[in-house]
Amino acid sequence: MQNIRNIAIIAHVDHGKTTLVDKIIHATSVFRENQADSGDLIMDNNDLERERGITILSKNISVMYKGTKINVIDTPGHADFGGEVERVLKMADGVLLLVDAFEGPMPQTRFVLHKALELGLKPIVVINKVDKPNCRPDEVHDKVFDLFFNLEATEEQLDFPTFYGSSKQGWFNTSLEPAEDITPLLDGIIQYVPEPETFEGSLQMQITSLDFSSFLGRIAIGKIRRNSIKEGQTIGLAQEDGKVIRGKVKELYVFEGLGKKKVQEVQAGDICAIVGFDKFQIGDSFVDLENPEPLPRTAIDEPTLNMTFSINNSPFFGKDGKYVTSNHLKERLYKELEKNLALKVEPTDDANTFLVFGRGILHLSVLIETMRREGYEMTIGQPQVIIREIDGVKCEPYESMVVDVPDEYASKVIDLATQRKGDLHIMETKGEMQHMEFEIPSRGLIGLRSQMLTATAGEAIMAHRFTDYKPFKGSIPGRSVGVLISKGQGPATEYSIAKLQDRGKFFVDPGEEIYEGMIIGEQNKPGDLVVNIVEAKQLNNMRASGKDKDGNIAPKQLFSLEECMEYIQGDEAIEVTPNFIRMRKKILSENERKRIERGAKG
C-alpha cells in the first residue's frame, strides 16, 4: 500500500483557491524541467473559468511529496454548483478551508464546510492573502473558530491547525512570519490529514464524479472504499432501482499530476477512474457480483429555475452561427446531460423548443455561454422558478442571501430586498460594513444583483444559496419601466438616436444592424414604445451631408448575458449567437403583438 492523503480544498469565490492549487503543482515539480510551464490558473482550464475567475467543475489532481501521494480535489466555490461540492467531498479524508485574511469566512464557505464537518472530515484552516493591506488574520481566525462552533463541529474538529500566508507570493507558515515556500503547508497535510480509512470485505466504490471522453465514452470517478479493482475484472454496478448490472473494467486510471495514468490495479483508499460502463449515474456503486453491498446514495441538488431554449427565428438567423437547427440544439443539450448533473432537459409541444432546468442564473448562463462559443445560435426565454405543490400547498424555492455593504447604503439594500419579499434575519456591523442576512424567494433574486449594484454604487457584495421550498409569497414587482422597440430593419442612424435621446437610454450604437421587434433601449417611464431609429436625415440642396453631425449621443448601455437574463420580461427573449447577444420581443411584428393583446382583452 502506498501512502495516500485525499484532501478537498474549500473556499469562497475569489479567495485564491485555484492559485493555491497552482502553487502546490509547482512546488511538487509536476512540470519537468524541460516542460513548458502553463502559467497561472492551471486548474481553471476552460476559457469561461479563466475569464470569470471561478471554478465551475470540480477537478482532481495528484502530486507526490516526500513519498506520499496527495490527491487534491478542487471544488467549485459558487452556490449554483453546490451539488458538485457535496459529492466530491465523499472522496476526501481531510479538507483545506481557505479563507481571505480580510473578508473572513463567507456564506458559501459555511454551506460547504457544514457538509465537510457532517462527513467527519479533518479540517486544516489556511488564512490566505495576509500580504493585503487592511487584512486582519487574528480576527478572521476567531471568526473561523466561531463558525466551526456554530456548525456543531466536534472537539477534535475544533482543534484545527492554522496556516497563514499568501498563495500569490507562494509561501505559507504556521505563524505570520513569511516562509521560503509552501512546504510547511504540505508537511501539515501529511501530518494532520489521516490516511484513507479502508474496510475489510467485498468491493465497494461509489461513483462521485464523472468525466466524458469522445474516445472512451463515459468515465466513472470515485474512491475505492473496500478491496481493490483490476483491469479486465468483471464487477457489478448497483443502480438506484436496486438492479445490479454485470460489466467489465476495460481500462483503469489513477490521477497523476494534471492528467491520468493507466494502471493494472488500484487499491482501497485511492481515487480512480473506470472505463467500461455506460449506464451509470452519480451515486451508483461498483460492487462484488457474488456479494453486492452498495453504499448509500448522495442526493443531487434539485433544479430551481427553468428556461426555454429554442432555435433562433430572428431575421438575422444563420448569419453568425454554425449550428442553427433544432436537431443541433437537441443533440447538444442532451450531450450536456452526460456530465452536468444538476441539469434537466424536457421536450415541449413545439419541436423547436426545449425546457431546460438548472440550479440558478449562473448555472444556466455558463451553459449558454459555452454553447455560443462552440458556434450555436438560439433564442432563450425568461428564467422561471419551479413551483411545487407540497401537502396541497403551492410552494416555491427560497434562498439564504447575504449582503455586505458600507453603512450609508444599508437602508437601500433592505428596501430593495423587502420589495422582493425578502425577510431580514441578521444585521451586524463588521468594521465599516453592514453584514445582513435575508431569507428571500428565488424569484426575488432575478434582476436583484444589478439593481443592488446600481443603488450602492457597485459596493454591495452579495452571495446566496438555496435552502428549502416554502409556501408561495405572492407576486413580486418586475421591471418598473418599459423598453424601446425597433420599428424597422437596417443600420441605426446617429440622427434618429440623437432625436430620441430624451425618451430613454439606448442599447445600440449608430451603425449597428437592427431589426423589427428588437429591444434597442429602455424607456424613461412604464409602457413599451416602438421607435424608428433607422431613419436618416433628409438632404436637400440647402444642406450638405457632412455638416452638423450630432456628436452628443450618450454611449450605449452594455449588458452581459446574465444581466440580459435578469432584465427581460415574460413576452421577451434573448437572441444568442457566437458574436452577438440581443434582446427582443418574442413576437417581432408590432401589428401581431397588438392583435394578440386585443384578443387577450376581448
XYZ file of C-alpha atoms in Angstrom:
602
model
C 0.000 0.000 0.000
C 1.375 3.393 -0.897
C 0.986 6.367 1.439
C -2.087 8.377 0.350
C -3.752 11.589 1.502
C -7.070 12.671 -0.064
C -7.801 16.342 0.533
C -10.517 18.682 -0.766
C -9.991 22.438 -0.969
C -12.962 24.599 0.068
C -13.102 28.354 -0.406
C -15.385 31.176 -1.403
C -15.164 32.626 -4.925
C -12.008 34.745 -5.275
C -10.287 33.644 -2.057
C -7.330 32.229 -4.007
C -8.120 28.516 -4.139
C -7.065 27.895 -7.733
C -3.873 29.940 -7.218
C -3.010 27.785 -4.184
C -3.505 24.602 -6.232
C -1.175 26.070 -8.885
C 1.486 26.653 -6.204
C 1.131 23.045 -4.952
C 1.607 21.843 -8.546
C 4.744 24.000 -8.934
C 6.185 23.120 -5.501
C 5.958 19.387 -6.145
C 7.551 19.782 -9.593
C 4.724 18.273 -11.601
C 6.257 20.085 -14.572
C 9.593 18.559 -15.502
C 12.498 20.912 -16.175
C 12.101 20.581 -19.940
C 8.305 21.078 -19.918
C 6.767 24.390 -20.687
C 5.133 25.920 -17.647
C 1.485 26.568 -18.388
C 1.327 29.795 -16.384
C -1.173 30.628 -13.682
C -4.618 29.163 -13.026
C -3.612 25.788 -14.423
C -6.654 24.155 -12.863
C -9.226 26.523 -14.410
C -8.722 25.031 -17.796
C -11.755 26.189 -19.683
C -11.881 29.751 -21.056
C -15.012 30.631 -19.129
C -13.421 29.673 -15.802
C -10.369 31.798 -16.539
C -12.419 34.812 -17.615
C -14.861 34.760 -14.733
C -12.215 33.756 -12.196
C -14.403 30.972 -10.821
C -14.073 27.217 -10.675
C -17.121 25.649 -12.291
C -16.319 21.943 -12.363
C -14.589 20.063 -9.587
C -11.332 18.528 -10.753
C -8.766 16.099 -9.411
C -5.004 16.375 -9.457
C -2.404 14.290 -7.752
C 1.109 15.182 -6.580
C 3.913 13.222 -4.909
C 5.531 14.806 -1.855
C 8.087 13.066 0.402
C 6.965 9.612 -0.776
C 3.278 10.354 -0.133
C 0.671 10.638 -2.862
C -1.577 13.672 -2.243
C -4.865 13.615 -4.184
C -6.111 17.216 -4.323
C -9.794 17.759 -5.123
C -10.536 21.309 -6.269
C -14.186 22.188 -5.521
C -16.386 24.943 -7.002
C -16.988 27.968 -4.776
C -20.258 29.243 -6.223
C -23.703 28.356 -4.852
C -25.064 27.295 -8.245
C -22.530 24.463 -8.285
C -23.118 23.361 -4.686
C -24.290 19.937 -5.866
C -20.814 19.260 -7.223
C -19.197 20.033 -3.859
C -21.257 17.712 -1.743
C -20.479 14.692 -3.887
C -16.769 15.225 -4.277
C -16.304 15.638 -0.521
C -17.122 11.934 -0.265
C -13.723 11.230 -1.862
C -11.778 13.264 0.716
C -10.464 12.394 4.207
C -9.499 15.947 5.100
C -10.386 19.442 3.992
C -8.337 22.565 3.472
C -10.530 25.570 4.327
C -9.080 28.591 2.550
C -10.208 31.970 3.927
C -9.356 35.511 2.846
C -7.475 37.378 5.621
C -9.663 40.467 5.099
C -13.116 39.093 4.217
C -13.132 36.140 6.598
C -15.445 33.133 6.179
C -18.222 33.820 3.643
C -21.728 32.302 3.330
C -20.717 29.899 0.600
C -17.838 28.649 2.775
C -20.365 27.969 5.506
C -22.522 25.761 3.279
C -19.639 23.578 2.065
C -17.864 23.464 5.421
C -21.077 22.278 7.088
C -21.179 19.327 4.654
C -17.497 18.533 5.295
C -17.895 18.573 9.085
C -21.011 16.379 8.863
C -18.958 13.843 6.908
C -16.410 13.872 9.757
C -13.541 15.254 7.660
C -10.455 16.623 9.429
C -10.120 20.386 8.717
C -6.960 22.460 8.188
C -7.542 26.232 8.093
C -5.464 28.310 5.676
C -5.709 32.096 6.053
C -4.678 33.483 2.678
C -3.757 36.972 1.388
C -2.042 38.137 4.611
C 0.028 40.440 2.356
C -3.053 42.571 1.585
C -3.410 45.985 3.251
C -6.129 46.128 5.964
C -6.020 42.371 6.472
C -6.971 41.071 9.942
C -5.737 37.465 10.220
C -6.213 37.130 14.003
C -9.793 38.401 13.878
C -10.513 36.099 10.928
C -9.076 33.136 12.861
C -11.538 33.850 15.706
C -14.403 34.127 13.215
C -13.483 30.744 11.699
C -13.498 29.216 15.199
C -16.970 30.740 15.856
C -18.180 29.348 12.536
C -16.934 25.836 13.403
C -18.627 26.121 16.787
C -21.950 27.260 15.228
C -21.782 24.354 12.774
C -21.521 21.943 15.719
C -18.002 20.721 14.977
C -16.651 18.003 17.266
C -13.978 18.726 19.906
C -11.387 17.206 17.592
C -12.521 19.296 14.612
C -12.451 22.476 16.728
C -8.772 21.808 17.472
C -7.818 22.652 13.875
C -4.270 23.603 12.784
C -3.956 27.043 11.120
C -1.543 28.191 8.407
C -1.022 31.799 7.299
C 0.398 33.056 4.039
C -0.101 34.305 0.511
C -0.686 31.883 -2.355
C 0.109 34.708 -4.782
C 3.548 35.216 -3.193
C 3.963 31.456 -2.819
C 4.508 30.956 0.948
C 2.630 29.513 3.940
C 3.666 29.120 7.541
C 2.237 28.202 10.953
C 2.815 31.838 12.015
C 2.602 35.230 10.265
C 6.377 35.085 9.702
C 6.907 34.647 5.902
C 8.420 31.274 4.958
C 10.591 30.349 1.967
C 7.789 28.490 0.166
C 4.670 26.379 0.787
C 6.430 23.273 2.188
C 5.177 23.957 5.789
C 1.638 23.572 4.435
C 2.486 20.371 2.512
C 4.089 18.966 5.681
C 0.922 19.930 7.554
C -1.256 17.998 5.078
C 0.799 14.836 5.659
C 0.802 15.385 9.430
C -2.859 16.295 10.014
C -4.885 14.614 7.270
C -5.485 10.955 8.155
C -4.700 8.169 5.718
C -7.857 6.948 3.947
C -9.835 4.579 6.123
C -10.273 1.243 4.370
C -12.562 -1.571 5.359
C -12.480 -5.349 5.122
C -14.951 -7.080 2.848
C -16.083 -7.261 -0.743
C -15.619 -4.452 -3.282
C -17.299 -1.097 -2.619
C -16.746 2.084 -4.622
C -19.271 4.880 -5.034
C -19.293 6.983 -8.216
C -18.992 10.585 -7.015
C -17.977 12.314 -10.228
C -17.874 11.612 -13.917
C -15.904 12.557 -16.982
C -16.589 12.165 -20.673
C -14.180 11.413 -23.494
C -15.121 11.216 -27.165
C -12.731 8.215 -27.440
C -13.555 6.303 -24.263
C -17.178 7.371 -23.577
C -18.348 7.941 -20.002
C -15.746 7.619 -17.246
C -16.759 6.884 -13.627
C -14.671 8.521 -10.873
C -14.674 7.705 -7.172
C -12.711 6.453 -4.181
C -12.442 2.700 -3.535
C -13.714 2.049 -0.011
C -13.150 -1.713 0.199
C -10.982 -4.221 -1.636
C -9.341 -3.384 -4.988
C -10.149 -3.175 -8.709
C -8.091 -4.721 -11.532
C -8.146 -4.003 -15.242
C -10.225 -6.649 -17.088
C -12.088 -7.636 -13.893
C -15.826 -8.380 -14.081
C -17.698 -6.403 -11.430
C -21.269 -5.278 -10.682
C -22.821 -1.826 -10.954
C -25.575 -1.305 -8.340
C -28.152 1.178 -9.628
C -30.802 3.334 -7.948
C -33.626 0.859 -8.616
C -31.723 -1.946 -6.856
C -30.606 -3.735 -10.035
C -27.003 -4.909 -10.319
C -25.604 -4.805 -13.872
C -22.686 -7.060 -14.788
C -19.790 -5.372 -16.601
C -16.072 -5.475 -17.322
C -13.425 -2.889 -16.378
C -11.968 -2.111 -19.812
C -9.452 0.481 -18.610
C -8.395 1.730 -15.200
C -6.734 5.052 -14.397
C -5.374 6.901 -11.370
C -4.695 10.631 -11.237
C -1.099 11.718 -11.719
C -0.109 15.372 -11.925
C -2.680 17.163 -14.053
C -3.677 14.073 -16.005
C -4.498 10.400 -15.624
C -2.192 7.371 -15.718
C -3.322 3.938 -16.911
C -2.727 1.212 -14.285
C -3.398 -2.508 -13.831
C -4.796 -2.353 -10.290
C -5.990 0.215 -7.732
C -6.150 -0.480 -4.001
C -8.739 0.723 -1.457
C -8.246 4.346 -0.364
C -7.131 5.682 -3.750
C -9.220 7.713 -6.210
C -9.558 6.129 -9.628
C -11.345 6.461 -12.983
C -13.044 3.447 -14.600
C -13.877 2.956 -18.295
C -16.244 0.230 -19.499
C -19.664 1.122 -18.096
C -22.114 3.424 -19.870
C -25.368 3.183 -17.959
C -24.221 4.633 -14.633
C -25.366 7.658 -12.618
C -23.733 9.634 -9.819
C -24.402 7.770 -6.564
C -24.316 4.274 -8.128
C -21.804 1.828 -6.576
C -19.368 -0.667 -8.048
C -19.781 -3.898 -6.079
C -18.785 -7.548 -5.984
C -21.143 -9.666 -8.130
C -21.299 -12.508 -5.593
C -21.923 -10.268 -2.586
C -23.243 -6.840 -3.699
C -23.296 -4.240 -0.907
C -23.932 -0.788 -2.448
C -23.138 2.382 -0.482
C -25.985 4.804 0.452
C -26.684 7.291 -2.358
C -25.980 11.033 -2.334
C -28.914 13.280 -3.194
C -28.231 15.728 -6.034
C -29.458 19.328 -5.694
C -32.814 19.835 -7.337
C -33.057 22.480 -10.085
C -34.774 25.725 -9.011
C -35.115 27.532 -12.379
C -36.196 26.667 -15.899
C -35.837 28.444 -19.249
C -36.900 27.725 -22.815
C -34.161 27.157 -25.380
C -35.372 27.363 -28.987
C -33.912 27.921 -32.441
C -33.059 31.460 -33.493
C -36.008 32.743 -35.558
C -34.923 36.363 -35.926
C -34.273 37.974 -39.360
C -30.530 37.513 -38.645
C -30.923 33.712 -38.352
C -27.856 31.786 -39.588
C -25.701 34.875 -40.241
C -23.368 34.235 -37.361
C -23.527 30.655 -36.060
C -22.535 27.235 -37.347
C -25.186 25.140 -35.552
C -28.649 26.620 -36.060
C -31.223 23.804 -36.406
C -33.406 22.270 -33.690
C -31.563 18.940 -34.170
C -28.236 20.639 -33.395
C -29.770 22.201 -30.289
C -31.355 18.954 -29.116
C -28.147 16.907 -29.573
C -26.039 19.492 -27.726
C -28.436 19.789 -24.754
C -28.736 16.016 -24.326
C -24.957 15.664 -24.593
C -24.612 18.186 -21.732
C -26.677 15.871 -19.508
C -23.795 13.350 -19.677
C -21.741 15.414 -17.245
C -23.882 18.319 -15.980
C -25.834 16.581 -13.246
C -27.958 19.392 -11.845
C -29.358 19.988 -15.353
C -32.579 18.528 -16.774
C -33.938 18.842 -20.326
C -37.547 18.228 -21.381
C -39.128 18.457 -24.848
C -42.142 20.790 -25.304
C -45.176 20.770 -27.647
C -43.070 22.769 -30.112
C -40.403 20.587 -31.775
C -38.037 23.596 -31.973
C -38.219 24.424 -28.246
C -36.787 22.664 -25.178
C -37.342 23.345 -21.499
C -34.034 23.378 -19.590
C -33.947 23.163 -15.765
C -30.931 24.374 -13.759
C -29.676 25.426 -10.320
C -29.658 29.182 -10.919
C -28.919 32.011 -13.338
C -25.136 31.397 -13.277
C -25.530 27.645 -13.821
C -27.677 28.207 -16.937
C -25.674 31.179 -18.252
C -22.453 29.126 -18.170
C -24.157 26.520 -20.383
C -25.441 29.200 -22.818
C -22.053 30.934 -22.920
C -20.273 27.617 -23.598
C -22.702 26.807 -26.416
C -22.373 30.164 -28.146
C -18.589 29.824 -28.094
C -18.987 26.463 -29.813
C -20.920 28.136 -32.654
C -24.578 27.679 -31.619
C -27.396 30.154 -32.305
C -30.528 30.092 -30.137
C -33.345 32.067 -28.527
C -33.608 31.999 -24.729
C -36.792 32.765 -22.765
C -37.171 34.455 -19.374
C -35.951 32.355 -16.382
C -38.878 30.986 -14.342
C -38.660 29.491 -10.857
C -40.053 25.993 -10.358
C -43.254 25.948 -8.302
C -44.173 22.735 -6.464
C -47.201 21.549 -4.583
C -46.253 20.148 -1.155
C -49.102 18.734 1.002
C -51.627 20.656 -1.089
C -49.788 23.991 -0.599
C -48.242 25.920 -3.519
C -44.524 26.238 -2.655
C -41.505 27.944 -4.218
C -37.721 27.755 -3.672
C -36.192 30.073 -1.056
C -32.596 31.201 -0.736
C -30.463 32.500 2.087
C -28.928 35.769 0.827
C -26.012 37.531 2.488
C -25.130 41.132 1.629
C -22.123 43.105 2.896
C -22.356 46.812 2.157
C -20.994 50.155 3.500
C -23.155 51.753 6.256
C -24.639 54.527 4.124
C -26.216 52.076 1.644
C -27.677 49.611 4.168
C -31.194 51.106 4.062
C -31.282 50.921 0.243
C -30.331 47.234 0.348
C -33.033 46.456 2.947
C -35.565 48.408 0.878
C -34.728 46.502 -2.340
C -34.762 43.090 -0.619
C -38.070 43.835 1.145
C -39.752 44.881 -2.131
C -38.880 41.414 -3.391
C -40.410 39.640 -0.389
C -37.091 39.208 1.457
C -37.058 38.997 5.288
C -34.076 40.382 7.213
C -32.924 37.861 9.851
C -29.465 39.089 10.915
C -27.838 42.519 10.750
C -24.470 43.229 12.339
C -21.633 45.718 11.906
C -18.297 44.445 10.562
C -15.873 47.386 10.675
C -17.268 49.969 8.239
C -19.536 47.408 6.606
C -23.027 46.228 7.488
C -23.482 42.450 7.278
C -27.078 41.420 6.511
C -28.665 38.006 6.095
C -32.049 37.659 4.371
C -34.408 34.836 3.529
C -35.789 35.549 0.064
C -37.761 33.646 -2.615
C -35.534 32.607 -5.583
C -37.837 34.692 -7.829
C -36.814 37.788 -5.889
C -33.166 37.277 -6.804
C -33.781 37.535 -10.555
C -32.620 41.028 -11.504
C -31.781 41.976 -7.907
C -27.977 41.944 -8.257
C -27.889 44.640 -10.956
C -30.388 46.829 -9.044
C -28.393 46.449 -5.851
C -25.087 47.332 -7.520
C -26.692 50.446 -9.050
C -28.196 51.522 -5.702
C -24.911 51.028 -3.792
C -22.517 52.478 -6.407
C -21.106 48.992 -7.012
C -20.162 48.474 -3.337
C -22.540 45.623 -2.420
C -21.065 42.114 -2.060
C -23.893 39.622 -2.450
C -23.992 35.830 -2.147
C -26.896 33.413 -1.883
C -27.654 29.697 -1.638
C -30.758 27.552 -1.935
C -32.283 26.489 1.407
C -35.739 24.966 1.019
C -39.175 25.018 -0.616
C -41.665 27.154 1.369
C -45.186 28.497 0.765
C -45.554 30.875 -2.213
C -45.231 34.532 -1.161
C -47.390 36.315 -3.748
C -46.428 38.465 -6.720
C -43.121 40.331 -6.870
C -42.923 43.587 -8.877
C -40.963 43.228 -12.127
C -39.178 45.888 -14.178
C -40.677 49.306 -13.432
C -40.040 50.868 -16.865
C -40.806 49.928 -20.453
C -38.479 49.328 -23.386
C -37.826 50.989 -26.740
C -38.570 48.614 -29.615
C -37.327 48.958 -33.180
C -39.945 49.629 -35.864
C -37.794 48.769 -38.866
C -34.713 46.882 -40.024
C -31.339 48.307 -41.081
C -28.397 50.207 -39.550
C -29.234 52.541 -36.634
C -28.564 56.193 -37.537
C -26.938 58.832 -35.389
C -29.606 61.338 -36.479
C -32.534 59.223 -35.174
C -30.824 58.232 -31.900
C -29.989 61.900 -31.156
C -33.638 62.892 -31.755
C -34.894 60.203 -29.342
C -32.309 60.662 -26.570
C -34.868 62.290 -24.241
C -37.106 59.175 -24.432
C -34.649 56.858 -22.659
C -31.291 55.051 -22.714
C -30.141 53.149 -25.801
C -28.576 49.668 -26.001
C -27.258 50.148 -29.569
C -24.727 52.437 -31.265
C -25.126 54.257 -34.584
C -24.322 51.922 -37.491
C -25.373 48.778 -35.609
C -27.682 46.455 -37.589
C -31.130 46.122 -36.005
C -34.455 44.505 -36.934
C -38.171 44.972 -36.247
C -39.150 43.853 -32.728
C -35.601 44.099 -31.342
C -35.259 45.825 -27.930
C -32.961 48.779 -28.587
C -33.271 50.742 -25.337
C -35.095 51.426 -22.092
C -37.894 53.990 -21.887
C -37.883 56.538 -19.050
C -41.387 55.529 -17.973
C -43.619 52.433 -17.860
C -45.006 51.020 -21.114
C -43.205 50.000 -24.305
C -42.575 52.436 -27.140
C -41.983 51.482 -30.789
C -39.479 53.861 -32.434
C -37.786 54.208 -35.796
C -34.019 54.656 -35.458
C -33.040 53.618 -38.978
C -34.351 56.879 -40.458
C -31.632 59.048 -41.992
C -31.615 62.845 -42.206
C -33.351 64.133 -45.347
C -30.836 66.026 -47.517
C -31.770 68.920 -49.794
C -29.636 71.382 -51.788
C -29.531 73.755 -48.847
C -27.718 71.277 -46.551
C -24.528 69.356 -47.120
C -24.466 65.838 -45.740
C -21.319 66.297 -43.686
C -22.480 69.314 -41.668
C -23.901 69.478 -38.131
C -23.175 65.902 -37.094
C -24.830 65.068 -33.782
C -21.866 64.487 -31.546
C -23.695 64.491 -28.221
C -25.003 60.913 -28.146
C -24.648 59.093 -24.823
C -22.709 55.798 -25.093
C -24.870 52.679 -25.307
C -25.606 50.637 -22.184
C -23.836 47.265 -22.287
C -25.394 44.077 -20.908
C -23.732 40.799 -20.022
C -25.614 37.565 -20.724
C -26.652 37.230 -17.055
C -27.858 40.846 -16.963
C -29.991 40.202 -20.083
C -31.443 37.071 -18.418
C -32.384 39.140 -15.381
C -33.684 42.097 -17.432
C -36.191 40.517 -19.836
C -39.900 40.022 -19.076
C -42.246 37.166 -19.972
C -43.052 38.411 -23.511
C -39.370 38.974 -24.312
C -36.431 36.753 -25.252
C -32.668 36.837 -25.845
C -31.125 36.039 -29.213
C -27.731 34.430 -28.557
C -25.207 33.893 -31.371
C -21.397 33.430 -31.284
C -20.780 37.197 -31.673
C -23.983 38.896 -30.510
C -26.401 38.931 -27.587
C -29.573 40.842 -28.483
C -32.787 41.303 -26.525
C -36.057 41.163 -28.496
C -39.813 40.710 -28.219
C -40.927 37.084 -28.665
C -43.371 38.304 -31.337
C -41.418 40.641 -33.599
C -44.256 42.215 -35.589
C -45.914 45.208 -33.920
C -49.270 44.504 -35.625
C -49.178 40.875 -34.472
C -48.446 41.941 -30.873
C -51.384 44.371 -30.944
C -53.714 41.721 -32.387
C -52.798 39.242 -29.613
C -53.203 41.956 -26.967
C -56.696 42.822 -28.291
C -57.582 39.111 -28.298
C -56.424 38.754 -24.674
C -58.526 41.755 -23.601
C -61.545 40.521 -25.576
